XYZ file of C-alpha atoms in Angstrom:
320
model
C 74.682 114.155 230.969
C 76.478 115.178 234.276
C 78.770 112.123 233.981
C 79.768 112.799 230.432
C 80.376 116.592 231.530
C 82.452 115.425 234.709
C 84.425 112.765 232.572
C 85.109 115.713 229.839
C 86.463 117.814 232.439
C 88.509 115.086 233.868
C 89.942 114.122 230.548
C 91.029 117.777 229.757
C 92.611 117.727 233.405
C 94.380 114.818 232.425
C 95.626 116.097 229.076
C 96.711 119.411 230.585
C 100.652 119.460 230.048
C 101.270 116.537 228.414
C 103.548 115.878 225.382
C 102.178 114.425 222.002
C 104.689 111.972 220.293
C 102.808 109.424 219.453
C 98.966 108.133 220.053
C 100.384 104.816 221.497
C 100.869 107.326 224.529
C 97.073 108.054 224.288
C 94.064 106.012 225.356
C 91.036 105.446 222.672
C 89.085 107.675 225.444
C 91.591 110.435 225.307
C 91.523 110.360 221.405
C 87.638 110.431 221.260
C 87.707 113.544 223.552
C 90.389 115.303 221.448
C 88.453 114.296 217.968
C 85.175 115.553 219.955
C 86.873 118.812 220.956
C 88.080 119.215 217.492
C 84.686 118.937 216.062
C 83.091 121.490 218.367
C 85.756 124.157 217.491
C 85.408 123.626 213.910
C 81.464 124.219 214.312
C 82.156 127.057 216.788
C 84.475 128.621 214.084
C 81.979 128.727 211.643
C 79.651 130.632 213.958
C 82.358 133.034 214.568
C 83.166 131.901 217.868
C 86.547 131.538 219.052
C 87.533 131.472 222.477
C 90.634 133.069 223.459
C 91.538 129.977 225.572
C 95.739 130.556 224.862
C 95.659 134.333 225.336
C 99.412 135.286 226.387
C 100.531 132.136 225.322
C 103.558 131.398 222.733
C 104.183 128.270 220.861
C 107.657 127.703 219.472
C 107.785 126.133 216.186
C 111.187 124.031 215.325
C 111.424 122.988 211.678
C 114.080 120.565 210.335
C 111.872 119.722 207.490
C 109.813 121.757 204.675
C 106.162 122.237 205.477
C 102.802 123.620 204.116
C 100.014 122.462 206.340
C 101.986 121.807 209.779
C 103.244 125.252 209.692
C 99.962 127.473 208.588
C 97.556 125.226 210.930
C 99.396 125.391 213.769
C 100.518 129.208 213.214
C 96.823 130.239 212.324
C 95.313 127.804 215.166
C 97.482 129.379 218.060
C 95.986 132.982 216.408
C 92.660 132.072 216.819
C 92.788 130.684 220.044
C 94.441 134.271 221.069
C 98.160 132.969 221.437
C 101.055 133.463 219.251
C 103.267 131.084 217.423
C 106.973 131.459 216.721
C 108.556 129.728 213.651
C 112.295 128.595 214.034
C 114.072 127.046 211.285
C 116.399 124.315 212.856
C 119.162 125.459 210.794
C 119.122 129.051 212.203
C 119.046 127.748 215.819
C 122.196 126.748 218.200
C 120.977 123.456 217.987
C 122.297 123.423 214.460
C 125.495 124.224 215.504
C 126.120 121.888 218.042
C 124.366 122.781 221.137
C 122.923 119.426 222.720
C 119.337 118.587 222.330
C 119.238 118.666 226.366
C 120.563 122.227 226.675
C 117.983 123.403 224.075
C 115.178 121.861 225.696
C 115.901 123.742 228.977
C 116.501 126.851 227.163
C 113.436 126.693 225.320
C 110.928 126.008 228.508
C 112.346 129.400 229.987
C 110.793 131.317 227.228
C 107.663 129.091 225.868
C 104.026 127.309 226.887
C 104.750 124.714 224.245
C 106.655 123.244 221.322
C 106.150 121.897 218.121
C 108.634 120.092 215.839
C 108.732 118.637 212.873
C 111.844 116.641 212.574
C 113.978 114.162 210.747
C 114.362 111.724 213.732
C 111.962 110.625 216.263
C 114.485 109.718 218.926
C 115.780 113.165 218.955
C 112.017 114.584 219.469
C 111.947 112.187 222.319
C 115.137 113.773 224.067
C 113.780 117.199 223.747
C 110.501 116.206 225.542
C 112.661 114.782 228.115
C 114.485 117.966 228.735
C 111.640 120.175 228.177
C 109.294 121.265 230.899
C 106.260 122.286 228.605
C 104.272 120.157 225.857
C 106.294 118.957 222.979
C 103.772 118.483 220.020
C 105.162 115.674 217.143
C 104.692 117.720 214.040
C 106.540 114.867 212.155
C 109.107 112.799 212.793
C 110.427 110.005 210.844
C 108.298 107.131 212.823
C 105.129 109.000 213.420
C 102.761 111.904 212.344
C 100.033 111.962 214.815
C 98.605 115.387 214.075
C 97.747 114.109 210.909
C 96.133 111.042 211.958
C 94.065 113.190 214.139
C 92.701 115.428 211.057
C 92.279 111.978 209.267
C 90.058 110.421 211.685
C 88.123 114.003 212.023
C 87.437 113.913 208.358
C 86.102 110.416 208.701
C 83.786 111.155 211.631
C 82.102 113.990 209.779
C 81.791 111.800 206.557
C 80.497 108.538 207.888
C 79.600 109.394 211.512
C 80.444 106.553 213.733
C 83.911 104.969 212.813
C 83.534 101.713 214.687
C 83.354 98.875 212.364
C 84.340 100.804 208.986
C 87.063 99.107 206.764
C 89.907 101.767 206.210
C 92.524 100.844 203.570
C 96.068 102.105 203.505
C 97.885 101.585 200.090
C 101.605 102.380 199.732
C 104.433 102.880 201.801
C 104.877 101.411 205.354
C 105.652 105.143 206.807
C 105.334 107.397 209.392
C 101.712 108.636 208.217
C 100.928 104.939 208.078
C 102.069 104.278 211.481
C 100.008 106.904 213.001
C 97.154 106.532 210.692
C 96.464 102.538 211.381
C 97.222 103.386 215.290
C 94.658 105.831 215.471
C 92.135 104.127 213.440
C 92.701 100.821 215.769
C 91.678 103.273 218.872
C 88.381 103.797 216.840
C 87.782 100.003 216.272
C 88.266 100.201 212.609
C 89.010 97.320 210.548
C 92.293 98.391 209.286
C 93.953 96.681 205.791
C 97.467 97.733 205.059
C 98.586 97.252 201.394
C 102.470 97.332 200.850
C 104.760 96.152 198.701
C 107.377 93.332 199.567
C 110.185 95.541 201.353
C 108.086 98.640 202.242
C 105.808 96.813 205.084
C 104.574 98.345 207.855
C 106.689 98.458 210.989
C 106.034 94.715 212.505
C 106.414 95.949 216.203
C 104.041 98.836 215.640
C 101.702 96.479 213.805
C 101.577 94.189 217.025
C 100.894 96.870 219.104
C 97.735 98.341 216.790
C 96.623 94.948 216.517
C 96.311 95.015 220.289
C 94.520 98.479 220.166
C 92.190 97.417 217.612
C 91.027 94.226 219.231
C 90.620 95.753 222.916
C 87.919 98.085 220.586
C 86.182 95.859 218.537
C 88.640 96.380 215.356
C 91.255 94.575 213.478
C 94.265 95.125 211.958
C 95.830 93.087 209.018
C 98.681 93.382 206.435
C 98.911 92.104 202.680
C 100.823 92.730 199.681
C 98.235 92.173 197.522
C 96.132 95.808 196.840
C 93.445 94.250 195.725
C 92.914 92.283 199.082
C 93.210 95.590 200.931
C 91.092 97.570 199.483
C 87.999 95.351 198.576
C 85.086 96.266 200.528
C 86.690 99.355 202.095
C 84.918 102.361 203.473
C 88.007 104.361 203.361
C 90.990 104.396 201.105
C 94.242 106.298 201.933
C 97.580 106.785 200.196
C 100.745 108.532 200.707
C 103.529 109.675 198.319
C 106.143 106.561 197.497
C 108.869 108.982 198.257
C 109.168 110.746 201.207
C 111.360 113.688 202.092
C 114.979 112.621 202.233
C 114.197 109.262 200.078
C 115.036 111.179 197.091
C 117.451 108.777 195.831
C 115.301 105.777 196.067
C 112.723 107.140 193.916
C 113.660 105.468 190.395
C 113.475 102.024 192.429
C 110.177 103.403 194.575
C 108.438 103.871 191.302
C 109.164 100.329 190.197
C 108.183 98.475 193.134
C 105.028 100.462 193.857
C 103.692 100.350 190.317
C 101.125 98.047 191.308
C 99.717 100.231 193.940
C 98.436 103.199 192.371
C 95.031 104.428 193.342
C 93.060 104.691 189.988
C 89.596 103.685 188.666
C 90.633 99.866 188.333
C 92.098 99.512 191.902
C 89.232 101.815 193.570
C 86.390 99.615 191.980
C 87.284 97.091 194.583
C 85.918 99.400 197.333
C 82.602 100.245 198.438
C 80.556 102.555 196.484
C 80.427 105.306 198.974
C 84.154 104.738 199.756
C 86.115 108.050 200.680
C 89.344 108.651 199.414
C 91.862 110.366 201.727
C 95.668 111.628 201.147
C 97.788 113.725 203.596
C 99.422 115.843 200.740
C 101.487 116.970 199.112
C 100.421 114.414 196.183
C 102.299 113.454 193.445
C 99.200 112.964 190.683
C 99.754 110.305 188.258
C 101.844 108.538 190.797
C 100.392 107.145 193.757
C 96.783 108.608 192.702
C 95.261 108.981 189.659
C 94.030 112.555 188.987
C 90.401 110.934 188.316
C 90.409 109.719 191.928
C 91.665 112.725 193.493
C 89.501 115.092 191.874
C 86.576 112.583 191.975
C 83.358 112.996 193.791
C 84.564 110.549 196.853
C 87.670 112.526 197.394
C 87.761 114.621 200.613
C 91.494 115.145 200.496
C 90.905 119.267 200.902
C 88.513 118.901 203.852
C 91.288 116.483 205.102
C 93.713 119.444 204.857
C 91.535 121.666 206.121
C 90.900 119.748 209.316
C 94.579 119.745 210.035
C 93.709 123.460 211.817
C 90.685 122.057 214.217
C 92.402 119.082 214.937
C 95.752 121.209 215.821
C 93.731 123.471 217.948
C 92.078 120.824 219.804
C 95.501 119.751 220.791
C 96.876 123.020 221.561
C 94.039 124.033 223.781
C 93.959 120.482 225.432
C 97.975 120.440 226.152
C 98.909 124.104 226.559
């Protein structure tokens, strides 16, 4: 027990002041620590225990994209931890009128204890982090969505217990949600099957990195254009919208390309009987997922959405 306690203390010291831009920057042990911390904070909250560990601290939240779960969970999380969250629309900031990202980062460092940003470009977020002396947390970019993946794994952990050895099937677009989800699952030693239509595959460089991480943890990552192959024997089935923000002009073409990738009763019948269905939300019902599945007894999408709060709180407490 003493060894575990000391390890936890070491982990917390090592995370303080860090950025969270991608889960590739974190070890499997660090992610496990964050998940356990989120689980403990959730249980404490249900008992009415909310330690004010961020009292007097302020999180700046920059949004280039619309948000429901990210904004609310971070804002509520800061309040519950005793701190304050400040909403900042990028269009209303000087960065929206041409101030450099580096200058913005240096200025924000003078006022804030941390920055969460939901942005169009991952490269811009990386640049901001390079010039900001306080932790920068990626609330979503075009390539990664790490905080969502933490909430996803927390949900799997609650429902299934141990994640090691479980099969996770991701069906749909090889997008930012998929990138972070697969990397996170690889860290946990899961067997991941990514099912995408041809032309919408998972990023090949990230796939190789995820495969290396998975192999080191006793798991695996494979990719297929056959959704039935991906779903067969799955413990967890996950999907996302076929057309993400900024891709609206591609919507008609994507509806055609993805038509065989809908999570419906026929496809899901190939998964294990006790499978769990996950979706990061918002969902386009009867598009990427049938209503019978998302509202069915194996769906945990709202528990998953609720876990954004607890995953966020763990990240905030550890980094800030």
